[in-house]
Amino acid sequence: MTNRSDERAVWQFWRWPLPWQILAGLIGGLIFGFLLVQWAQSNPEFSPRDFVLRWVKPFGVLFVNSLKLIAIPLILASLIKGVSDLQDMSRLSSMGGRTIFLYLITTFVAVCIGLVAVNLIGPGKGLPKDVQEKLLGDQDGVERVAKIAASAAKEQGKGPLQAIVDVVPENLAAAASNNGNMLQVIFWAIFFGIAMIVAPPQEVAPVKAFFDGLNTVILTMVDLIMLFAPIGVFALMASLIAETNDWRIFAALAWYSITVVLGLAIVLFGVYPFLVVGFGNTGYVKFLRGMLPAQLLAFTTSSSAATLPVTVECVEKNLGVDPKVASFVLPIGATVNMDGTSLYQAVAAVFIAQALGIDLDFYQQMTIVVTATLASIGSAAVPGAGMVMLVIVLAAIGVPQSGLALILAVDRVLDMCRTTINVTGDAAVATVVNRAMSRRKQ
Ligand code: ASP
């Protein structure tokens, strides 16, 4: 009979440890993408974009789709197992309370770091006028902004309690149907798990055995999918390079990008070590090493939801977090805890205001703190979602949404960076909750 650690033998299908494999795929993809772009310069009839779209990107899409495919079953199985394993409501409420508190605090701190950085650096003030006009007048950009604003319009104008109403689905199948309503699926799973705690144990035993088994099967599916991680990551990176056609714009937006990345780095090397080492009783090097596969995947896929299965694996297996804690804290975190996104929203909002010559007073900056915190909670765990919710932040401080055109060009790359922080933040909180819960047991 195999146990969970024997099953991990599938990871060793390739010779290298998984993080190295993914890193090799990432660097290989970047080099391949650049080579294609170089090749196109001496062969004008060759289009790197068309080539990757036809022959390379599909492998990346296959990989991401297979991860997304198991996100909902994973949330259902792992949350139901996690909640029902707790066997008592007071443990559940104590874990839930700690988790939500830590998620809110870390998001708040991240927004504040972003605000301080963007006000000190002032990247929007130095944006050359010709670049600004080019970006604001670009037809493609204007159309993309219109689409983003249309998606955001669904969120705007809702009543204050609507966010709570939206958590409770009318229909589980509909909620689980397109990965778009993770929070509703989470609600259903927690509710189901609670009912299992309350119901007579002997009658619930077969249901519990089913979900325990399902959880193991799904984690094994993650192992199998990860065998293809190097290929998927290679394809995603090569496509990213070949599809980017104007690198000069990156230079013009360098200060804005540097501000976002600097803020994210402060969170990664300042806030999280404080939490993980101080309250999670875990060495920070061990933490970063253990999380590397999930971080690399978050970076390449720009989706916390697609990365979730691997985040769960890393947190349980490499950081030694109790599966009961990981399976509760992480699915919720992937959906609501987005420190990187909230920080980016604060920087982007002030950057756009600075570039458009709008001075933001103290009250408006405080409005950013509140709206960016809420907007990041409301952002879906998929690529580009943070930008959709940014529309709400801009509306709250009276900055025109057309200003989004200024940051479109670099958003894909910044999305990769902020998603990495989003996923790392969930894991950091998992270590703290784990420590607190194990203390409570003693
Ligand atoms: N891509 C991010 C995530 O999945 C959300 C965002 O900021 O766009 O975590």
Coordinates of C-alpha atoms in Angstrom, one line a residue, residues 9-176:
A9 CA 7.4 9.7 -5.9
V10 CA 5.5 10.9 -9.0
W11 CA 7.2 14.3 -8.4
Q12 CA 10.5 12.6 -9.1
F13 CA 9.4 11.5 -12.6
W14 CA 11.8 14.1 -13.9
R15 CA 15.3 14.1 -12.3
W16 CA 15.3 17.7 -10.9
P17 CA 13.4 18.9 -7.9
L18 CA 10.1 20.5 -8.9
P19 CA 11.1 24.2 -8.3
W20 CA 14.2 23.8 -10.5
Q21 CA 12.1 22.2 -13.2
I22 CA 9.6 25.1 -13.2
L23 CA 12.5 27.7 -13.1
A24 CA 14.1 26.0 -16.1
G25 CA 10.8 26.1 -18.0
L26 CA 10.4 29.8 -17.1
I27 CA 13.9 30.8 -18.2
G28 CA 13.8 28.5 -21.2
G29 CA 10.5 30.1 -22.3
L30 CA 11.9 33.6 -21.9
I31 CA 15.0 32.8 -23.9
F32 CA 12.9 31.0 -26.6
G33 CA 10.5 34.0 -26.8
F34 CA 13.4 36.4 -27.2
L35 CA 15.0 34.2 -29.9
L36 CA 11.8 34.2 -31.8
V37 CA 11.6 38.0 -31.6
Q38 CA 15.2 38.3 -32.8
W39 CA 14.6 35.8 -35.6
A40 CA 11.6 37.9 -36.8
Q41 CA 13.9 41.0 -37.1
S42 CA 15.9 39.4 -39.9
N43 CA 12.9 37.6 -41.4
P44 CA 10.1 40.1 -41.6
E45 CA 7.6 37.6 -43.1
F46 CA 7.8 35.6 -39.8
S47 CA 5.4 36.6 -37.1
P48 CA 6.4 35.4 -33.6
R49 CA 3.0 36.3 -32.3
D50 CA 1.2 34.0 -34.9
F51 CA 3.8 31.3 -34.3
V52 CA 3.3 31.1 -30.6
L53 CA -0.5 31.4 -30.8
R54 CA -0.6 28.4 -33.1
W55 CA 2.2 26.2 -31.8
V56 CA 3.3 27.2 -28.3
K57 CA 0.6 28.9 -26.3
P58 CA -1.9 25.9 -26.5
F59 CA 0.5 23.9 -24.3
G60 CA 0.4 26.7 -21.7
V61 CA -3.4 27.0 -22.0
L62 CA -3.7 23.2 -21.5
F63 CA -1.7 23.4 -18.3
V64 CA -3.6 26.3 -16.8
N65 CA -6.9 24.8 -17.8
S66 CA -6.0 21.5 -16.1
L67 CA -5.2 23.4 -12.9
K68 CA -8.4 25.4 -13.1
L69 CA -10.3 22.3 -13.7
I70 CA -9.5 21.0 -10.3
A71 CA -9.8 24.3 -8.4
I72 CA -13.5 23.9 -7.6
P73 CA -13.4 20.1 -6.7
L74 CA -10.4 20.9 -4.5
I75 CA -12.1 23.7 -2.7
L76 CA -15.1 21.5 -2.1
A77 CA -13.2 18.4 -1.0
S78 CA -10.5 20.1 1.0
L79 CA -12.8 22.6 2.8
I80 CA -15.4 19.9 3.7
K81 CA -12.6 17.6 4.9
G82 CA -10.9 20.4 6.8
V83 CA -14.1 21.7 8.5
S84 CA -15.5 18.3 9.4
D85 CA -12.1 17.2 10.8
L86 CA -12.2 20.0 13.3
Q87 CA -15.1 18.2 15.0
D88 CA -16.1 21.2 17.1
M89 CA -17.6 24.5 16.4
S90 CA -15.5 26.6 18.8
R91 CA -12.3 25.5 16.9
L92 CA -13.9 26.4 13.7
S93 CA -14.9 29.9 14.8
S94 CA -11.6 30.5 16.4
M95 CA -9.8 29.5 13.2
G96 CA -12.2 31.5 11.0
G97 CA -11.9 34.6 13.2
R98 CA -8.1 34.5 13.1
T99 CA -8.0 33.9 9.4
I100 CA -10.3 36.8 8.5
F101 CA -8.5 39.2 11.0
L102 CA -5.1 38.4 9.5
Y103 CA -6.3 38.7 6.0
L104 CA -7.7 42.1 6.7
I105 CA -4.7 43.4 8.5
T106 CA -2.2 42.2 5.9
T107 CA -4.3 43.7 3.1
F108 CA -4.6 47.0 5.0
V109 CA -0.8 47.1 5.6
A110 CA -0.1 46.4 1.9
V111 CA -2.3 49.2 0.8
C112 CA -0.6 51.6 3.2
I113 CA 2.8 50.5 1.9
G114 CA 1.7 51.1 -1.7
L115 CA 0.3 54.6 -0.8
V116 CA 3.4 55.7 1.0
A117 CA 5.7 54.4 -1.9
V118 CA 3.7 56.1 -4.7
N119 CA 3.5 59.4 -2.8
L120 CA 7.2 59.4 -2.0
I121 CA 8.3 58.3 -5.5
G122 CA 5.7 60.2 -7.5
P123 CA 6.0 58.1 -10.7
G124 CA 3.1 59.9 -12.4
K125 CA 4.6 63.3 -12.1
G126 CA 7.5 62.5 -14.4
L127 CA 5.5 60.8 -17.1
P128 CA 6.4 62.5 -20.4
K129 CA 3.5 64.3 -22.0
D130 CA 4.0 62.7 -25.4
V131 CA 3.9 59.2 -23.9
Q132 CA 0.7 60.2 -21.9
E133 CA -1.0 61.4 -25.1
K134 CA 0.0 58.4 -27.0
L135 CA -1.3 56.0 -24.3
L136 CA -4.6 57.9 -23.8
G137 CA -5.3 58.2 -27.5
D138 CA -4.4 54.6 -28.5
Q139 CA -7.6 53.1 -30.0
D140 CA -6.8 49.6 -28.9
G141 CA -6.3 50.9 -25.3
V142 CA -9.5 52.9 -25.4
E143 CA -11.5 49.8 -26.4
R144 CA -9.8 47.7 -23.7
V145 CA -10.7 50.3 -21.1
A146 CA -14.3 50.3 -22.3
K147 CA -14.5 46.5 -21.8
I148 CA -12.9 46.7 -18.3
A149 CA -15.3 49.5 -17.3
A150 CA -18.2 47.4 -18.6
S151 CA -17.1 44.5 -16.4
A152 CA -16.7 46.8 -13.4
A153 CA -20.1 48.3 -13.9
K154 CA -21.7 45.1 -12.7
E155 CA -20.0 45.7 -9.3
Q156 CA -20.7 49.4 -9.1
G157 CA -23.9 50.8 -7.6
K158 CA -24.6 47.7 -5.5
G159 CA -26.1 48.3 -2.0
P160 CA -23.8 48.0 1.1
L161 CA -25.2 44.6 2.0
Q162 CA -25.1 43.1 -1.5
A163 CA -21.6 41.8 -1.0
I164 CA -22.9 39.6 1.9
V165 CA -26.0 38.5 -0.1
D166 CA -23.7 37.6 -3.0
V167 CA -21.9 35.1 -0.8
V168 CA -24.9 32.8 -0.6
P169 CA -25.6 31.0 -3.8
E170 CA -29.1 30.1 -5.0
N171 CA -27.8 27.1 -6.7
L172 CA -24.5 25.2 -6.1
A173 CA -24.1 24.0 -9.7
A174 CA -24.5 27.5 -11.1
A175 CA -22.0 28.9 -8.5
A176 CA -19.4 26.2 -9.4

